[in-house]
mmCIF file of C-alpha atoms in Angstrom:
data_model
loop_
_atom_site.group_PDB
_atom_site.id
_atom_site.type_symbol
_atom_site.label_atom_id
_atom_site.label_comp_id
_atom_site.label_asym_id
_atom_site.label_seq_id
_atom_site.Cartn_x
_atom_site.Cartn_y
_atom_site.Cartn_z
ATOM 1 C CA MET A 1 45.260 30.328 27.853
ATOM 2 C CA SER A 2 42.230 31.430 25.799
ATOM 3 C CA GLN A 3 44.032 30.744 22.503
ATOM 4 C CA HIS A 4 45.064 27.268 23.629
ATOM 5 C CA TYR A 5 43.435 24.116 22.214
ATOM 6 C CA TYR A 6 42.829 23.028 25.845
ATOM 7 C CA SER A 7 40.218 25.777 26.278
ATOM 8 C CA GLN A 8 36.484 25.445 26.525
ATOM 9 C CA GLN A 9 35.719 28.257 24.084
ATOM 10 C CA PRO A 10 38.563 29.021 21.651
ATOM 11 C CA GLU A 11 38.534 32.700 20.708
ATOM 12 C CA VAL A 12 40.591 32.446 17.534
ATOM 13 C CA ARG A 13 38.810 33.178 14.272
ATOM 14 C CA HIS A 14 37.441 30.176 12.374
ATOM 15 C CA ASN A 15 39.632 28.800 9.591
ATOM 16 C CA ARG A 16 38.034 25.533 8.513
ATOM 17 C CA ARG A 17 39.908 23.055 6.333
ATOM 18 C CA THR A 18 39.452 19.496 5.081
ATOM 19 C CA ILE A 19 41.951 16.712 5.794
ATOM 20 C CA ASN A 20 41.677 13.630 3.586
ATOM 21 C CA THR A 21 43.666 10.697 4.941
ATOM 22 C CA VAL A 22 43.871 6.921 5.366
ATOM 23 C CA LEU A 23 43.731 5.457 8.885
ATOM 24 C CA ARG A 24 43.791 1.693 9.478
ATOM 25 C CA GLY A 25 43.118 1.156 5.781
ATOM 26 C CA LYS A 26 40.033 3.402 5.713
ATOM 27 C CA ASN A 27 39.744 6.521 3.563
ATOM 28 C CA LEU A 28 38.497 9.230 5.907
ATOM 29 C CA SER A 29 37.757 12.926 5.611
ATOM 30 C CA PHE A 30 37.984 15.319 8.561
ATOM 31 C CA THR A 31 36.976 18.948 8.856
ATOM 32 C CA SER A 32 39.361 20.872 11.108
ATOM 33 C CA ASP A 33 39.417 24.474 12.320
ATOM 34 C CA ALA A 34 41.597 27.011 14.100
ATOM 35 C CA GLY A 35 41.618 26.680 17.885
ATOM 36 C CA VAL A 36 41.678 22.872 17.960
ATOM 37 C CA PHE A 37 44.565 20.432 18.457
ATOM 38 C CA SER A 38 46.630 19.615 15.352
ATOM 39 C CA LYS A 39 44.419 21.636 13.036
ATOM 40 C CA GLY A 40 46.616 21.222 9.933
ATOM 41 C CA ASP A 41 46.816 17.428 9.783
ATOM 42 C CA ILE A 42 46.308 14.362 11.965
ATOM 43 C CA ASP A 43 48.920 14.546 14.749
ATOM 44 C CA TYR A 44 51.711 11.988 14.286
ATOM 45 C CA GLY A 45 51.257 10.621 17.811
ATOM 46 C CA SER A 46 47.549 10.084 17.131
ATOM 47 C CA ARG A 47 48.429 8.231 13.925
ATOM 48 C CA VAL A 48 50.826 5.929 15.796
ATOM 49 C CA LEU A 49 48.181 5.210 18.458
ATOM 50 C CA ILE A 50 45.516 4.525 15.807
ATOM 51 C CA GLU A 51 47.785 2.046 14.003
ATOM 52 C CA MET A 52 48.709 0.161 17.205
ATOM 53 C CA MET A 53 45.532 0.232 19.313
ATOM 54 C CA GLU A 54 43.544 -2.983 19.727
ATOM 55 C CA ILE A 55 39.761 -2.589 19.979
ATOM 56 C CA PRO A 56 37.832 -5.868 20.370
ATOM 57 C CA ASP A 57 34.521 -5.674 18.499
ATOM 58 C CA GLY A 58 31.610 -5.021 20.843
ATOM 59 C CA SER A 59 33.752 -2.895 23.180
ATOM 60 C CA ALA A 60 32.545 0.151 25.075
ATOM 61 C CA VAL A 61 35.280 2.632 24.155
ATOM 62 C CA LEU A 62 36.136 6.104 25.458
ATOM 63 C CA ASP A 63 38.312 8.633 23.593
ATOM 64 C CA VAL A 64 39.540 11.281 26.072
ATOM 65 C CA GLY A 65 40.504 14.593 24.439
ATOM 66 C CA CYS A 66 39.035 13.532 21.117
ATOM 67 C CA GLY A 67 39.789 16.764 19.226
ATOM 68 C CA TYR A 68 38.047 16.661 15.838
ATOM 69 C CA GLY A 69 37.776 12.891 16.089
ATOM 70 C CA PRO A 70 40.438 10.794 14.314
ATOM 71 C CA ILE A 71 41.127 8.367 17.186
ATOM 72 C CA GLY A 72 37.498 7.824 18.214
ATOM 73 C CA ILE A 73 36.223 7.549 14.642
ATOM 74 C CA SER A 74 38.952 4.996 13.848
ATOM 75 C CA ALA A 75 37.984 3.043 16.984
ATOM 76 C CA ALA A 76 34.344 3.064 15.863
ATOM 77 C CA HIS A 77 35.421 1.549 12.523
ATOM 78 C CA LEU A 78 37.384 -1.169 14.329
ATOM 79 C CA ALA A 79 34.461 -2.075 16.617
ATOM 80 C CA PRO A 80 31.283 -1.728 14.528
ATOM 81 C CA ALA A 81 29.278 -3.705 17.122
ATOM 82 C CA GLY A 82 30.692 -1.569 19.935
ATOM 83 C CA HIS A 83 30.108 2.035 20.939
ATOM 84 C CA VAL A 84 32.607 4.883 21.230
ATOM 85 C CA THR A 85 32.131 7.848 23.560
ATOM 86 C CA MET A 86 34.260 10.848 22.568
ATOM 87 C CA ILE A 87 34.875 13.726 24.980
ATOM 88 C CA ASP A 88 36.798 16.997 24.837
ATOM 89 C CA ILE A 89 36.819 20.211 26.879
ATOM 90 C CA ASN A 90 36.965 22.253 23.658
ATOM 91 C CA SER A 91 33.434 23.017 22.387
ATOM 92 C CA ARG A 92 34.685 23.718 18.859
ATOM 93 C CA ALA A 93 36.436 20.326 18.743
ATOM 94 C CA VAL A 94 33.256 18.599 19.992
ATOM 95 C CA GLU A 95 31.183 20.168 17.195
ATOM 96 C CA LEU A 96 33.794 19.125 14.609
ATOM 97 C CA ALA A 97 33.969 15.555 15.972
ATOM 98 C CA ARG A 98 30.165 15.232 15.629
ATOM 99 C CA GLU A 99 30.338 16.599 12.094
ATOM 100 C CA ASN A 100 33.234 14.299 11.179
ATOM 101 C CA ALA A 101 31.493 11.194 12.519
ATOM 102 C CA GLN A 102 28.491 12.052 10.371
ATOM 103 C CA GLN A 103 30.465 12.784 7.205
ATOM 104 C CA ASN A 104 32.362 9.482 7.573
ATOM 105 C CA GLY A 105 29.140 7.513 8.069
ATOM 106 C CA ILE A 106 29.887 6.620 11.699
ATOM 107 C CA ARG A 107 26.764 5.969 13.788
ATOM 108 C CA ASN A 108 28.169 4.122 16.838
ATOM 109 C CA VAL A 109 29.542 7.208 18.582
ATOM 110 C CA THR A 110 28.438 9.748 21.165
ATOM 111 C CA VAL A 111 30.363 13.035 21.353
ATOM 112 C CA MET A 112 30.181 15.190 24.493
ATOM 113 C CA GLU A 113 31.847 18.233 25.990
ATOM 114 C CA SER A 114 33.580 17.338 29.247
ATOM 115 C CA ASP A 115 36.305 18.691 31.504
ATOM 116 C CA VAL A 116 38.448 15.554 31.861
ATOM 117 C CA LEU A 117 35.901 12.729 32.568
ATOM 118 C CA SER A 118 33.473 14.750 34.695
ATOM 119 C CA VAL A 119 30.422 14.140 32.448
ATOM 120 C CA LEU A 120 30.694 10.333 32.667
ATOM 121 C CA LYS A 121 29.284 9.658 36.141
ATOM 122 C CA GLY A 122 28.980 5.914 36.749
ATOM 123 C CA GLN A 123 29.940 4.869 33.214
ATOM 124 C CA GLU A 124 32.499 2.114 32.647
ATOM 125 C CA PHE A 125 34.484 1.215 29.532
ATOM 126 C CA ASP A 126 36.403 -1.746 28.139
ATOM 127 C CA VAL A 127 38.962 0.445 26.359
ATOM 128 C CA ILE A 128 40.007 4.058 26.991
ATOM 129 C CA LEU A 129 42.187 5.876 24.463
ATOM 130 C CA THR A 130 44.016 9.157 24.912
ATOM 131 C CA ASN A 131 46.579 11.368 23.259
ATOM 132 C CA PRO A 132 46.764 13.483 26.426
ATOM 133 C CA PRO A 133 46.921 17.304 26.285
ATOM 134 C CA ILE A 134 50.569 17.675 27.321
ATOM 135 C CA ARG A 135 50.418 21.475 27.014
ATOM 136 C CA ALA A 136 47.687 21.569 29.663
ATOM 137 C CA GLY A 137 50.287 20.416 32.190
ATOM 138 C CA LYS A 138 51.236 17.337 34.164
ATOM 139 C CA ALA A 139 48.420 17.764 36.723
ATOM 140 C CA VAL A 140 45.756 17.522 33.995
ATOM 141 C CA VAL A 141 47.447 14.536 32.318
ATOM 142 C CA HIS A 142 47.709 12.682 35.643
ATOM 143 C CA GLN A 143 44.074 13.527 36.421
ATOM 144 C CA ILE A 144 43.087 11.917 33.100
ATOM 145 C CA PHE A 145 44.990 8.760 34.101
ATOM 146 C CA GLU A 146 43.341 8.682 37.553
ATOM 147 C CA GLU A 147 39.826 9.192 36.222
ATOM 148 C CA ALA A 148 40.410 6.717 33.380
ATOM 149 C CA CYS A 149 41.336 4.087 35.976
ATOM 150 C CA GLU A 150 38.080 4.774 37.846
ATOM 151 C CA HIS A 151 36.015 4.416 34.639
ATOM 152 C CA LEU A 152 37.680 1.251 33.299
ATOM 153 C CA LYS A 153 36.089 -2.141 33.788
ATOM 154 C CA VAL A 154 38.282 -4.705 35.549
ATOM 155 C CA GLY A 155 40.481 -6.210 32.837
ATOM 156 C CA GLY A 156 40.006 -3.138 30.649
ATOM 157 C CA SER A 157 42.874 -1.222 29.064
ATOM 158 C CA LEU A 158 43.958 2.408 28.860
ATOM 159 C CA TRP A 159 45.987 3.183 25.714
ATOM 160 C CA VAL A 160 48.196 6.286 25.864
ATOM 161 C CA VAL A 161 50.493 7.891 23.310
ATOM 162 C CA ILE A 162 53.197 10.102 24.742
ATOM 163 C CA GLN A 163 56.413 11.620 23.441
ATOM 164 C CA LYS A 164 59.576 10.508 25.168
ATOM 165 C CA LYS A 165 60.749 14.123 25.552
ATOM 166 C CA GLN A 166 57.384 15.342 26.877
ATOM 167 C CA GLY A 167 57.191 13.651 30.239
ATOM 168 C CA SER A 168 57.116 9.990 29.294
ATOM 169 C CA PRO A 169 58.990 8.748 32.438
ATOM 170 C CA SER A 170 56.648 10.574 34.844
ATOM 171 C CA ALA A 171 53.623 9.323 32.861
ATOM 172 C CA VAL A 172 54.837 5.737 33.167
ATOM 173 C CA ALA A 173 55.453 6.167 36.900
ATOM 174 C CA LYS A 174 51.955 7.588 37.378
ATOM 175 C CA LEU A 175 50.358 4.755 35.369
ATOM 176 C CA GLU A 176 52.317 2.147 37.351
ATOM 177 C CA SER A 177 50.958 3.628 40.590
ATOM 178 C CA LEU A 178 47.379 3.128 39.334
ATOM 179 C CA PHE A 179 47.307 -0.001 37.174
ATOM 180 C CA SER A 180 48.229 -3.645 37.713
ATOM 181 C CA LEU A 181 50.106 -3.907 34.397
ATOM 182 C CA VAL A 182 51.760 -1.183 32.292
ATOM 183 C CA GLU A 183 53.586 -2.098 29.094
ATOM 184 C CA GLU A 184 55.067 -0.324 26.116
ATOM 185 C CA VAL A 185 53.435 -1.926 23.087
ATOM 186 C CA GLY A 186 55.372 0.051 20.502
ATOM 187 C CA LYS A 187 57.286 3.202 19.660
ATOM 188 C CA GLU A 188 57.902 5.253 16.583
ATOM 189 C CA LYS A 189 59.841 8.494 16.016
ATOM 190 C CA GLY A 190 59.990 9.336 19.729
ATOM 191 C CA TYR A 191 56.348 8.459 20.423
ATOM 192 C CA ARG A 192 55.645 5.630 22.878
ATOM 193 C CA ILE A 193 52.407 3.662 22.960
ATOM 194 C CA LEU A 194 51.594 2.526 26.488
ATOM 195 C CA ARG A 195 48.879 0.082 27.495
ATOM 196 C CA ALA A 196 47.795 0.053 31.131
ATOM 197 C CA GLN A 197 45.511 -2.774 32.262
ATOM 198 C CA LYS A 198 43.212 -2.564 35.269
#
Protein backbone atom coordinates (compact mmCIF):
# COMPACT_ATOMS: atom_id res chain seq x y z
CA MET A 1 0.00 0.00 0.00
CA SER A 2 2.96 2.35 0.55
CA GLN A 3 3.49 2.80 -3.21
CA HIS A 4 -0.18 3.61 -3.77
CA TYR A 5 -1.38 7.15 -4.55
CA TYR A 6 -3.88 6.74 -1.67
CA SER A 7 -1.04 6.84 0.87
CA GLN A 8 -0.14 9.59 3.27
CA GLN A 9 3.58 9.50 2.52
CA PRO A 10 4.45 8.03 -0.89
CA GLU A 11 7.84 6.32 -0.76
CA VAL A 12 8.56 6.28 -4.48
CA ARG A 13 11.41 8.45 -5.70
CA HIS A 14 10.49 11.92 -6.97
CA ASN A 15 10.08 12.28 -10.73
CA ARG A 16 8.61 15.73 -11.30
CA ARG A 17 7.13 16.70 -14.66
CA THR A 18 5.13 19.57 -16.13
CA ILE A 19 1.71 19.11 -17.75
CA ASN A 20 0.51 21.96 -19.95
CA THR A 21 -3.18 21.68 -20.80
CA VAL A 22 -6.44 23.54 -21.45
CA LEU A 23 -9.34 23.05 -19.03
CA ARG A 24 -12.63 24.93 -19.46
CA GLY A 25 -10.93 27.21 -21.97
CA LYS A 26 -8.06 28.15 -19.63
CA ASN A 27 -4.41 27.43 -20.38
CA LEU A 28 -3.05 25.81 -17.23
CA SER A 29 0.27 24.34 -16.17
CA PHE A 30 0.56 21.61 -13.54
CA THR A 31 3.62 20.12 -11.88
CA SER A 32 3.16 16.41 -11.20
CA ASP A 33 5.35 13.81 -9.51
CA ALA A 34 5.69 10.08 -8.92
CA GLY A 35 3.48 8.72 -6.14
CA VAL A 36 0.43 10.84 -6.98
CA PHE A 37 -2.74 9.98 -8.92
CA SER A 38 -2.50 10.24 -12.72
CA LYS A 39 1.03 11.59 -12.67
CA GLY A 40 1.54 11.52 -16.46
CA ASP A 41 -1.44 13.62 -17.55
CA ILE A 42 -4.80 14.86 -16.27
CA ASP A 43 -6.97 11.77 -15.72
CA TYR A 44 -9.71 11.44 -18.36
CA GLY A 45 -12.44 11.12 -15.72
CA SER A 46 -11.23 14.34 -14.08
CA ARG A 47 -11.35 16.07 -17.47
CA VAL A 48 -14.95 14.93 -18.03
CA LEU A 49 -15.97 16.15 -14.56
CA ILE A 50 -14.23 19.51 -15.09
CA GLU A 51 -16.04 20.05 -18.40
CA MET A 52 -19.48 19.18 -16.97
CA MET A 53 -19.41 20.55 -13.41
CA GLU A 54 -21.47 23.64 -12.60
CA ILE A 55 -19.99 26.00 -10.00
CA PRO A 56 -22.11 29.10 -9.26
CA ASP A 57 -19.86 32.10 -8.61
CA GLY A 58 -19.54 32.85 -4.90
CA SER A 59 -19.80 29.16 -3.96
CA ALA A 60 -17.96 27.50 -1.10
CA VAL A 61 -16.47 24.50 -2.92
CA LEU A 62 -14.70 21.37 -1.67
CA ASP A 63 -12.51 19.13 -3.85
CA VAL A 64 -12.11 15.73 -2.13
CA GLY A 65 -9.00 13.80 -3.21
CA CYS A 66 -7.63 16.80 -5.07
CA GLY A 67 -4.38 15.18 -6.24
CA TYR A 68 -2.13 17.85 -7.76
CA GLY A 69 -5.13 20.10 -8.25
CA PRO A 70 -6.79 20.13 -11.70
CA ILE A 71 -10.40 19.87 -10.49
CA GLY A 72 -10.11 22.35 -7.61
CA ILE A 73 -8.06 24.86 -9.60
CA SER A 74 -10.60 24.71 -12.44
CA ALA A 75 -13.41 25.25 -9.91
CA ALA A 76 -11.57 28.28 -8.53
CA HIS A 77 -11.42 29.74 -12.06
CA LEU A 78 -15.16 29.17 -12.51
CA ALA A 79 -16.04 30.84 -9.19
CA PRO A 80 -13.60 33.75 -8.74
CA ALA A 81 -15.80 35.26 -5.99
CA GLY A 82 -16.04 31.89 -4.25
CA HIS A 83 -13.52 29.83 -2.32
CA VAL A 84 -12.29 26.30 -2.99
CA THR A 85 -10.98 23.99 -0.27
CA MET A 86 -8.84 21.15 -1.65
CA ILE A 87 -8.02 18.09 0.45
CA ASP A 88 -6.04 14.90 -0.10
CA ILE A 89 -4.56 12.21 2.16
CA ASN A 90 -1.35 12.24 0.09
CA SER A 91 1.11 14.83 1.46
CA ARG A 92 3.04 14.96 -1.82
CA ALA A 93 -0.17 15.71 -3.75
CA VAL A 94 -1.08 18.46 -1.24
CA GLU A 95 2.30 20.17 -1.74
CA LEU A 96 1.91 19.95 -5.53
CA ALA A 97 -1.66 21.33 -5.41
CA ARG A 98 -0.43 24.36 -3.41
CA GLU A 99 2.39 24.88 -5.89
CA ASN A 100 0.06 24.51 -8.87
CA ALA A 101 -2.48 26.99 -7.49
CA GLN A 102 0.33 29.51 -7.08
CA GLN A 103 1.85 28.96 -10.53
CA ASN A 104 -1.59 29.36 -12.15
CA GLY A 105 -2.28 32.58 -10.25
CA ILE A 106 -5.10 31.09 -8.15
CA ARG A 107 -5.61 32.84 -4.80
CA ASN A 108 -9.11 31.67 -3.77
CA VAL A 109 -8.05 28.22 -2.59
CA THR A 110 -6.99 26.50 0.61
CA VAL A 111 -5.16 23.16 0.31
CA MET A 112 -5.01 20.78 3.29
CA GLU A 113 -3.95 17.24 4.09
CA SER A 114 -6.92 15.21 5.29
CA ASP A 115 -7.95 11.58 5.63
CA VAL A 116 -11.34 11.71 3.89
CA LEU A 117 -13.05 14.86 5.35
CA SER A 118 -11.71 14.56 8.90
CA VAL A 119 -9.99 17.99 8.93
CA LEU A 120 -13.19 19.90 8.07
CA LYS A 121 -15.02 19.88 11.42
CA GLY A 122 -18.17 22.00 11.22
CA GLN A 123 -17.51 23.35 7.72
CA GLU A 124 -20.27 23.34 5.10
CA PHE A 125 -20.07 23.71 1.33
CA ASP A 126 -22.35 24.61 -1.57
CA VAL A 127 -20.59 22.25 -3.99
CA ILE A 128 -18.43 19.17 -3.34
CA LEU A 129 -16.45 17.60 -6.19
CA THR A 130 -14.73 14.23 -6.23
CA ASN A 131 -13.03 11.81 -8.55
CA PRO A 132 -13.05 9.18 -5.79
CA PRO A 133 -10.02 6.93 -5.13
CA ILE A 134 -11.51 3.71 -6.50
CA ARG A 135 -8.31 1.75 -5.79
CA ALA A 136 -8.66 2.57 -2.09
CA GLY A 137 -11.75 0.36 -2.02
CA LYS A 138 -15.51 0.65 -1.80
CA ALA A 139 -15.52 1.38 1.96
CA VAL A 140 -13.39 4.51 1.47
CA VAL A 141 -15.47 5.71 -1.51
CA HIS A 142 -18.72 5.24 0.43
CA GLN A 143 -17.20 7.02 3.44
CA ILE A 144 -16.43 10.00 1.17
CA PHE A 145 -20.08 10.05 0.05
CA GLU A 146 -21.34 9.87 3.66
CA GLU A 147 -19.05 12.62 4.92
CA ALA A 148 -19.75 14.77 1.85
CA CYS A 149 -23.46 14.57 2.66
CA GLU A 150 -22.76 15.74 6.22
CA HIS A 151 -20.69 18.71 4.98
CA LEU A 152 -23.07 19.89 2.23
CA LYS A 153 -25.44 22.77 2.81
CA VAL A 154 -29.11 21.97 2.23
CA GLY A 155 -29.67 22.37 -1.51
CA GLY A 156 -25.97 21.83 -2.19
CA SER A 157 -24.63 19.33 -4.72
CA LEU A 158 -22.04 16.55 -4.72
CA TRP A 159 -20.52 15.94 -8.17
CA VAL A 160 -18.92 12.52 -8.71
CA VAL A 161 -17.14 11.00 -11.70
CA ILE A 162 -17.06 7.23 -11.77
CA GLN A 163 -16.31 4.59 -14.38
CA LYS A 164 -19.15 2.28 -15.26
CA LYS A 165 -16.91 -0.78 -14.88
CA GLN A 166 -15.47 0.38 -11.54
CA GLY A 167 -18.45 0.12 -9.25
CA SER A 168 -20.83 2.66 -10.75
CA PRO A 169 -24.06 0.77 -9.79
CA SER A 170 -23.05 0.41 -6.12
CA ALA A 171 -21.97 4.09 -6.05
CA VAL A 172 -25.37 5.16 -7.37
CA ALA A 173 -27.16 2.96 -4.83
CA LYS A 174 -25.08 4.44 -2.00
CA LEU A 175 -25.73 8.02 -3.18
CA GLU A 176 -29.47 7.32 -3.47
CA SER A 177 -29.50 6.12 0.15
CA LEU A 178 -28.02 9.46 1.28
CA PHE A 179 -29.35 12.19 -1.01
CA SER A 180 -32.81 13.41 -1.99
CA LEU A 181 -31.97 13.56 -5.71
CA VAL A 182 -29.31 11.67 -7.71
CA GLU A 183 -29.02 12.20 -11.45
CA GLU A 184 -26.61 11.33 -14.22
CA VAL A 185 -25.76 14.64 -15.87
CA GLY A 186 -23.55 13.17 -18.58
CA LYS A 187 -21.30 10.34 -19.68
CA GLU A 188 -18.32 9.97 -21.92
CA LYS A 189 -16.14 6.96 -22.81
CA GLY A 190 -17.43 4.86 -19.90
CA TYR A 191 -17.23 7.68 -17.34
CA ARG A 192 -20.47 8.81 -15.69
CA ILE A 193 -20.94 12.21 -14.08
CA LEU A 194 -23.36 12.01 -11.17
CA ARG A 195 -24.87 14.94 -9.29
CA ALA A 196 -26.38 14.26 -5.88
CA GLN A 197 -28.40 17.05 -4.26
CA LYS A 198 -28.98 17.34 -0.52
